Amino acid sequence: MKKAKTSSLVFLFLLWLFVLTAFSTISIEARKNHVKKSKMHKSKRHNQNSPPNSANSPTSAPAPLPQFGTYPTQSRVFNILSFGAKANGVSDDSKALLAAWKSACKVTGGVVEIPAGLKFLIKPVTLQGPCMPNLVLQIDGTLLAPPKIGSWPKSSLYQWINFKWLQNFTVQGAGTADGQGSNWWSSSQNDQKKRVKCIPDMKPTALRFYEGYNVTVRDIRIINSPLCHLKFDNSKRVKVNNVTISAPESSPNTDGIHLQNSQDVEILHSDIGTGDDCVSIQTGCSNIHVHHINCGPGHGISLGGLGKDKSVACVSNIVVENVIMQNTLYGARIKTWQGGLGSVKNVTFSNIQVSDVKVPITIDQYYCDKNVCKNQTGAVAISGVTFNQIIGTYAVQPIHLACSNSIPCTDVDLISIRLEPSSQYRGFQQALCWNSYGKSLGPLAPASMDYCVRSGSDFVKRIARSHDASCW
């Protein structure tokens, strides 16, 4: 009996000990969980009341791993210095530019940054697409072309910086692209031979766009190109806004903006002064709008020369307006070679102020850049040209309309033109006009322009239209 009682007591003691141990364990875990939840709650409240990344905020937790098909956010600005550029104006920074370009090209809204206050020597490069949309080349510093002719590779004489196959692309900034072209301009052949043993016939354009679509160039300066400063080939939807282009008046063939086989182009609010045309519009161009431009020195704003070597030239729907020209060789100008084919039609030059311009209004279908050119009967047909409100002073001749003997200029309208000799006058007041048909409206000065265009018959128009068929 005693043994049974003792066994019962031992069993009850062990049961009580087990229950006590289990209760203690549960209590401790509950307290731990309560403390943990309390800390998390306080931390969450603290983060809600503190700005992100503030000095008072706790260390943020690691970002979650990206899900399949997504990528972590990355910087969209690619500074050329981060890719090894020396920025001393002497070392070659071309590879750094190309590396930054390739990285930015892969990112939507990528920016290649050329930082301000620094100079970067760039050898001839091609910045090529296709790239992700809205790519930007931000030029705030200075890009320098190789100054020595001999350092240019023979395979890279066509352009300095070539932008190829790009869409939705912008070049902008407060910086400068300097072509350093003075060695290419020397008028003395002996001086050229002293500088380099072999002078190439081809000279590079500074910035060239090839097959661009929806491209913009704005705010930058382009100076001292060996040849053309800014060129667009086979491009559509182009906008050039608020650029400055300059080279000495004596620099040969340094056109400001050169357009070829390009459509839907707007050039506005820019200052252009070079040794050749401020804007040159060549074959294959249509829907071009040039306005609010300061032009000079240079050769004015020109269509052509067109039809060289009996080639077909097609230019249409050109508007040039609200332009100031000062000390230029020509003003509003159309020039074609004898023997060419095709047409120039629907062209308007309006509201143009000229100051000491040698010949403000020109159509020349006998254009020749040599001492002697062969006479030919074919010509690019010119029709639908309006000169409206050309006002100011001329230095040599007010107007020069020299149209083809076989294919006359038709529908040429002269409206409200007031031109008088400048203080630099060294020509004659008589207008020179040949084989041009159209009408005169409003006051024309000098009065000799009243006889500059003749009333065109249907027969004359049919002749001109028959030579326009190659552009249909």
PDB file of N, CA and C in Angstrom, residues 120-181:
ATOM      1  N   PHE A 120      37.995  67.846 -75.478  1.00  0.00           N
ATOM      2  CA  PHE A 120      38.156  66.444 -75.815  1.00  0.00           C
ATOM      3  C   PHE A 120      38.566  66.319 -77.283  1.00  0.00           C
ATOM      4  N   LEU A 121      39.742  65.767 -77.531  1.00  0.00           N
ATOM      5  CA  LEU A 121      40.186  65.518 -78.900  1.00  0.00           C
ATOM      6  C   LEU A 121      39.515  64.243 -79.399  1.00  0.00           C
ATOM      7  N   ILE A 122      38.767  64.375 -80.484  1.00  0.00           N
ATOM      8  CA  ILE A 122      38.026  63.247 -81.033  1.00  0.00           C
ATOM      9  C   ILE A 122      38.475  63.024 -82.476  1.00  0.00           C
ATOM     10  N   LYS A 123      38.993  61.848 -82.747  1.00  0.00           N
ATOM     11  CA  LYS A 123      39.320  61.487 -84.116  1.00  0.00           C
ATOM     12  C   LYS A 123      38.037  61.070 -84.840  1.00  0.00           C
ATOM     13  N   PRO A 124      38.068  60.944 -86.172  1.00  0.00           N
ATOM     14  CA  PRO A 124      36.840  60.606 -86.900  1.00  0.00           C
ATOM     15  C   PRO A 124      36.153  59.372 -86.327  1.00  0.00           C
ATOM     16  N   VAL A 125      34.864  59.512 -86.022  1.00  0.00           N
ATOM     17  CA  VAL A 125      34.097  58.416 -85.421  1.00  0.00           C
ATOM     18  C   VAL A 125      32.730  58.326 -86.075  1.00  0.00           C
ATOM     19  N   THR A 126      32.132  57.137 -86.011  1.00  0.00           N
ATOM     20  CA  THR A 126      30.748  56.924 -86.417  1.00  0.00           C
ATOM     21  C   THR A 126      29.955  56.510 -85.190  1.00  0.00           C
ATOM     22  N   LEU A 127      28.975  57.309 -84.826  1.00  0.00           N
ATOM     23  CA  LEU A 127      28.075  57.010 -83.713  1.00  0.00           C
ATOM     24  C   LEU A 127      26.808  56.438 -84.341  1.00  0.00           C
ATOM     25  N   GLN A 128      26.682  55.147 -84.217  1.00  0.00           N
ATOM     26  CA  GLN A 128      25.745  54.397 -85.043  1.00  0.00           C
ATOM     27  C   GLN A 128      24.587  53.827 -84.248  1.00  0.00           C
ATOM     28  N   GLY A 129      23.446  53.756 -84.904  1.00  0.00           N
ATOM     29  CA  GLY A 129      22.281  53.085 -84.371  1.00  0.00           C
ATOM     30  C   GLY A 129      22.064  51.780 -85.109  1.00  0.00           C
ATOM     31  N   PRO A 130      20.912  51.170 -84.950  1.00  0.00           N
ATOM     32  CA  PRO A 130      19.775  51.695 -84.176  1.00  0.00           C
ATOM     33  C   PRO A 130      20.017  51.644 -82.671  1.00  0.00           C
ATOM     34  N   CYS A 131      19.410  52.597 -81.967  1.00  0.00           N
ATOM     35  CA  CYS A 131      19.521  52.689 -80.514  1.00  0.00           C
ATOM     36  C   CYS A 131      18.119  52.745 -79.912  1.00  0.00           C
ATOM     37  N   MET A 132      18.069  52.644 -78.589  1.00  0.00           N
ATOM     38  CA  MET A 132      16.799  52.814 -77.898  1.00  0.00           C
ATOM     39  C   MET A 132      16.301  54.256 -78.092  1.00  0.00           C
ATOM     40  N   PRO A 133      14.994  54.485 -77.970  1.00  0.00           N
ATOM     41  CA  PRO A 133      14.447  55.824 -78.254  1.00  0.00           C
ATOM     42  C   PRO A 133      14.963  56.908 -77.314  1.00  0.00           C
ATOM     43  N   ASN A 134      14.902  58.144 -77.836  1.00  0.00           N
ATOM     44  CA  ASN A 134      15.173  59.360 -77.059  1.00  0.00           C
ATOM     45  C   ASN A 134      16.605  59.441 -76.546  1.00  0.00           C
ATOM     46  N   LEU A 135      17.529  58.955 -77.343  1.00  0.00           N
ATOM     47  CA  LEU A 135      18.955  59.078 -77.018  1.00  0.00           C
ATOM     48  C   LEU A 135      19.387  60.537 -77.194  1.00  0.00           C
ATOM     49  N   VAL A 136      20.279  61.020 -76.298  1.00  0.00           N
ATOM     50  CA  VAL A 136      20.745  62.402 -76.321  1.00  0.00           C
ATOM     51  C   VAL A 136      22.261  62.441 -76.264  1.00  0.00           C
ATOM     52  N   LEU A 137      22.868  63.250 -77.135  1.00  0.00           N
ATOM     53  CA  LEU A 137      24.285  63.602 -76.996  1.00  0.00           C
ATOM     54  C   LEU A 137      24.334  65.006 -76.430  1.00  0.00           C
ATOM     55  N   GLN A 138      24.731  65.120 -75.173  1.00  0.00           N
ATOM     56  CA  GLN A 138      24.747  66.395 -74.457  1.00  0.00           C
ATOM     57  C   GLN A 138      26.155  66.973 -74.521  1.00  0.00           C
ATOM     58  N   ILE A 139      26.340  67.976 -75.386  1.00  0.00           N
ATOM     59  CA  ILE A 139      27.663  68.597 -75.557  1.00  0.00           C
ATOM     60  C   ILE A 139      27.685  69.908 -74.782  1.00  0.00           C
ATOM     61  N   ASP A 140      28.316  69.886 -73.620  1.00  0.00           N
ATOM     62  CA  ASP A 140      28.507  71.108 -72.835  1.00  0.00           C
ATOM     63  C   ASP A 140      29.962  71.553 -72.836  1.00  0.00           C
ATOM     64  N   GLY A 141      30.876  70.631 -73.102  1.00  0.00           N
ATOM     65  CA  GLY A 141      32.287  70.960 -73.239  1.00  0.00           C
ATOM     66  C   GLY A 141      32.628  71.236 -74.691  1.00  0.00           C
ATOM     67  N   THR A 142      33.899  71.050 -75.051  1.00  0.00           N
ATOM     68  CA  THR A 142      34.375  71.314 -76.407  1.00  0.00           C
ATOM     69  C   THR A 142      34.929  70.041 -77.023  1.00  0.00           C
ATOM     70  N   LEU A 143      34.410  69.699 -78.202  1.00  0.00           N
ATOM     71  CA  LEU A 143      34.952  68.596 -78.990  1.00  0.00           C
ATOM     72  C   LEU A 143      35.888  69.180 -80.036  1.00  0.00           C
ATOM     73  N   LEU A 144      37.083  68.624 -80.140  1.00  0.00           N
ATOM     74  CA  LEU A 144      38.096  69.123 -81.067  1.00  0.00           C
ATOM     75  C   LEU A 144      38.413  68.067 -82.116  1.00  0.00           C
ATOM     76  N   ALA A 145      38.372  68.464 -83.396  1.00  0.00           N
ATOM     77  CA  ALA A 145      38.817  67.582 -84.468  1.00  0.00           C
ATOM     78  C   ALA A 145      40.348  67.602 -84.534  1.00  0.00           C
ATOM     79  N   PRO A 146      40.972  66.576 -85.105  1.00  0.00           N
ATOM     80  CA  PRO A 146      42.434  66.587 -85.257  1.00  0.00           C
ATOM     81  C   PRO A 146      42.878  67.807 -86.058  1.00  0.00           C
ATOM     82  N   PRO A 147      43.815  68.596 -85.540  1.00  0.00           N
ATOM     83  CA  PRO A 147      44.206  69.824 -86.245  1.00  0.00           C
ATOM     84  C   PRO A 147      45.145  69.583 -87.426  1.00  0.00           C
ATOM     85  N   LYS A 148      45.857  68.473 -87.416  1.00  0.00           N
ATOM     86  CA  LYS A 148      46.825  68.200 -88.484  1.00  0.00           C
ATOM     87  C   LYS A 148      46.185  67.325 -89.556  1.00  0.00           C
ATOM     88  N   ILE A 149      46.320  67.754 -90.803  1.00  0.00           N
ATOM     89  CA  ILE A 149      45.718  67.010 -91.909  1.00  0.00           C
ATOM     90  C   ILE A 149      46.287  65.599 -91.987  1.00  0.00           C
ATOM     91  N   GLY A 150      47.572  65.469 -91.750  1.00  0.00           N
ATOM     92  CA  GLY A 150      48.223  64.165 -91.861  1.00  0.00           C
ATOM     93  C   GLY A 150      47.755  63.147 -90.835  1.00  0.00           C
ATOM     94  N   SER A 151      47.108  63.610 -89.764  1.00  0.00           N
ATOM     95  CA  SER A 151      46.649  62.672 -88.737  1.00  0.00           C
ATOM     96  C   SER A 151      45.268  62.098 -89.042  1.00  0.00           C
ATOM     97  N   TRP A 152      44.636  62.575 -90.123  1.00  0.00           N
ATOM     98  CA  TRP A 152      43.331  62.037 -90.518  1.00  0.00           C
ATOM     99  C   TRP A 152      43.535  60.772 -91.345  1.00  0.00           C
ATOM    100  N   PRO A 153      42.914  59.648 -90.979  1.00  0.00           N
ATOM    101  CA  PRO A 153      42.988  58.445 -91.813  1.00  0.00           C
ATOM    102  C   PRO A 153      42.394  58.699 -93.189  1.00  0.00           C
ATOM    103  N   LYS A 154      43.004  58.161 -94.212  1.00  0.00           N
ATOM    104  CA  LYS A 154      42.517  58.379 -95.573  1.00  0.00           C
ATOM    105  C   LYS A 154      41.105  57.833 -95.767  1.00  0.00           C
ATOM    106  N   SER A 155      40.738  56.833 -94.959  1.00  0.00           N
ATOM    107  CA  SER A 155      39.408  56.245 -95.079  1.00  0.00           C
ATOM    108  C   SER A 155      38.346  57.050 -94.338  1.00  0.00           C
ATOM    109  N   SER A 156      38.749  58.135 -93.671  1.00  0.00           N
ATOM    110  CA  SER A 156      37.807  58.900 -92.843  1.00  0.00           C
ATOM    111  C   SER A 156      37.784  60.372 -93.207  1.00  0.00           C
ATOM    112  N   LEU A 157      37.925  60.660 -94.504  1.00  0.00           N
ATOM    113  CA  LEU A 157      37.977  62.051 -94.942  1.00  0.00           C
ATOM    114  C   LEU A 157      36.609  62.610 -95.311  1.00  0.00           C
ATOM    115  N   TYR A 158      35.570  61.780 -95.272  1.00  0.00           N
ATOM    116  CA  TYR A 158      34.250  62.257 -95.684  1.00  0.00           C
ATOM    117  C   TYR A 158      33.573  63.071 -94.593  1.00  0.00           C
ATOM    118  N   GLN A 159      33.771  62.679 -93.337  1.00  0.00           N
ATOM    119  CA  GLN A 159      33.191  63.433 -92.231  1.00  0.00           C
ATOM    120  C   GLN A 159      34.008  63.214 -90.965  1.00  0.00           C
ATOM    121  N   TRP A 160      33.819  64.111 -90.013  1.00  0.00           N
ATOM    122  CA  TRP A 160      34.467  63.997 -88.705  1.00  0.00           C
ATOM    123  C   TRP A 160      33.611  63.149 -87.763  1.00  0.00           C
ATOM    124  N   ILE A 161      32.407  63.596 -87.430  1.00  0.00           N
ATOM    125  CA  ILE A 161      31.511  62.812 -86.581  1.00  0.00           C
ATOM    126  C   ILE A 161      30.288  62.446 -87.413  1.00  0.00           C
ATOM    127  N   ASN A 162      30.092  61.150 -87.592  1.00  0.00           N
ATOM    128  CA  ASN A 162      29.029  60.640 -88.440  1.00  0.00           C
ATOM    129  C   ASN A 162      27.945  60.005 -87.566  1.00  0.00           C
ATOM    130  N   PHE A 163      26.723  60.537 -87.662  1.00  0.00           N
ATOM    131  CA  PHE A 163      25.575  59.979 -86.940  1.00  0.00           C
ATOM    132  C   PHE A 163      24.779  59.148 -87.939  1.00  0.00           C
ATOM    133  N   LYS A 164      24.723  57.844 -87.706  1.00  0.00           N
ATOM    134  CA  LYS A 164      24.210  56.934 -88.725  1.00  0.00           C
ATOM    135  C   LYS A 164      23.065  56.083 -88.190  1.00  0.00           C
ATOM    136  N   TRP A 165      21.961  56.051 -88.941  1.00  0.00           N
ATOM    137  CA  TRP A 165      20.817  55.171 -88.679  1.00  0.00           C
ATOM    138  C   TRP A 165      20.222  55.418 -87.293  1.00  0.00           C
ATOM    139  N   LEU A 166      19.934  56.662 -87.010  1.00  0.00           N
ATOM    140  CA  LEU A 166      19.391  57.011 -85.698  1.00  0.00           C
ATOM    141  C   LEU A 166      17.965  57.543 -85.823  1.00  0.00           C
ATOM    142  N   GLN A 167      17.122  57.177 -84.860  1.00  0.00           N
ATOM    143  CA  GLN A 167      15.763  57.668 -84.769  1.00  0.00           C
ATOM    144  C   GLN A 167      15.520  58.261 -83.386  1.00  0.00           C
ATOM    145  N   ASN A 168      14.691  59.307 -83.357  1.00  0.00           N
ATOM    146  CA  ASN A 168      14.335  59.934 -82.082  1.00  0.00           C
ATOM    147  C   ASN A 168      15.598  60.291 -81.286  1.00  0.00           C
ATOM    148  N   PHE A 169      16.459  61.068 -81.918  1.00  0.00           N
ATOM    149  CA  PHE A 169      17.781  61.371 -81.385  1.00  0.00           C
ATOM    150  C   PHE A 169      17.989  62.881 -81.335  1.00  0.00           C
ATOM    151  N   THR A 170      18.695  63.355 -80.294  1.00  0.00           N
ATOM    152  CA  THR A 170      18.931  64.788 -80.111  1.00  0.00           C
ATOM    153  C   THR A 170      20.400  65.052 -79.803  1.00  0.00           C
ATOM    154  N   VAL A 171      20.954  66.064 -80.470  1.00  0.00           N
ATOM    155  CA  VAL A 171      22.246  66.642 -80.086  1.00  0.00           C
ATOM    156  C   VAL A 171      21.956  68.021 -79.520  1.00  0.00           C
ATOM    157  N   GLN A 172      22.411  68.283 -78.307  1.00  0.00           N
ATOM    158  CA  GLN A 172      22.099  69.559 -77.667  1.00  0.00           C
ATOM    159  C   GLN A 172      23.197  69.940 -76.684  1.00  0.00           C
ATOM    160  N   GLY A 173      23.107  71.160 -76.157  1.00  0.00           N
ATOM    161  CA  GLY A 173      24.038  71.591 -75.127  1.00  0.00           C
ATOM    162  C   GLY A 173      24.570  72.985 -75.371  1.00  0.00           C
ATOM    163  N   ALA A 174      25.350  73.466 -74.407  1.00  0.00           N
ATOM    164  CA  ALA A 174      25.939  74.798 -74.478  1.00  0.00           C
ATOM    165  C   ALA A 174      27.383  74.749 -74.963  1.00  0.00           C
ATOM    166  N   GLY A 175      27.820  73.598 -75.463  1.00  0.00           N
ATOM    167  CA  GLY A 175      29.216  73.417 -75.846  1.00  0.00           C
ATOM    168  C   GLY A 175      29.470  73.672 -77.316  1.00  0.00           C
ATOM    169  N   THR A 176      30.668  73.248 -77.765  1.00  0.00           N
ATOM    170  CA  THR A 176      31.166  73.571 -79.101  1.00  0.00           C
ATOM    171  C   THR A 176      31.755  72.339 -79.764  1.00  0.00           C
ATOM    172  N   ALA A 177      31.472  72.201 -81.060  1.00  0.00           N
ATOM    173  CA  ALA A 177      32.169  71.236 -81.908  1.00  0.00           C
ATOM    174  C   ALA A 177      33.080  72.034 -82.834  1.00  0.00           C
ATOM    175  N   ASP A 178      34.377  71.912 -82.614  1.00  0.00           N
ATOM    176  CA  ASP A 178      35.368  72.719 -83.330  1.00  0.00           C
ATOM    177  C   ASP A 178      36.100  71.845 -84.345  1.00  0.00           C
ATOM    178  N   GLY A 179      35.855  72.094 -85.632  1.00  0.00           N
ATOM    179  CA  GLY A 179      36.498  71.318 -86.680  1.00  0.00           C
ATOM    180  C   GLY A 179      37.956  71.638 -86.916  1.00  0.00           C
ATOM    181  N   GLN A 180      38.465  72.711 -86.317  1.00  0.00           N
ATOM    182  CA  GLN A 180      39.876  73.114 -86.452  1.00  0.00           C
ATOM    183  C   GLN A 180      40.348  73.023 -87.907  1.00  0.00           C
ATOM    184  N   GLY A 181      39.605  73.672 -88.803  1.00  0.00           N
ATOM    185  CA  GLY A 181      39.824  73.473 -90.224  1.00  0.00           C
ATOM    186  C   GLY A 181      40.801  74.407 -90.905  1.00  0.00           C
TER     187      GLY A 181
END
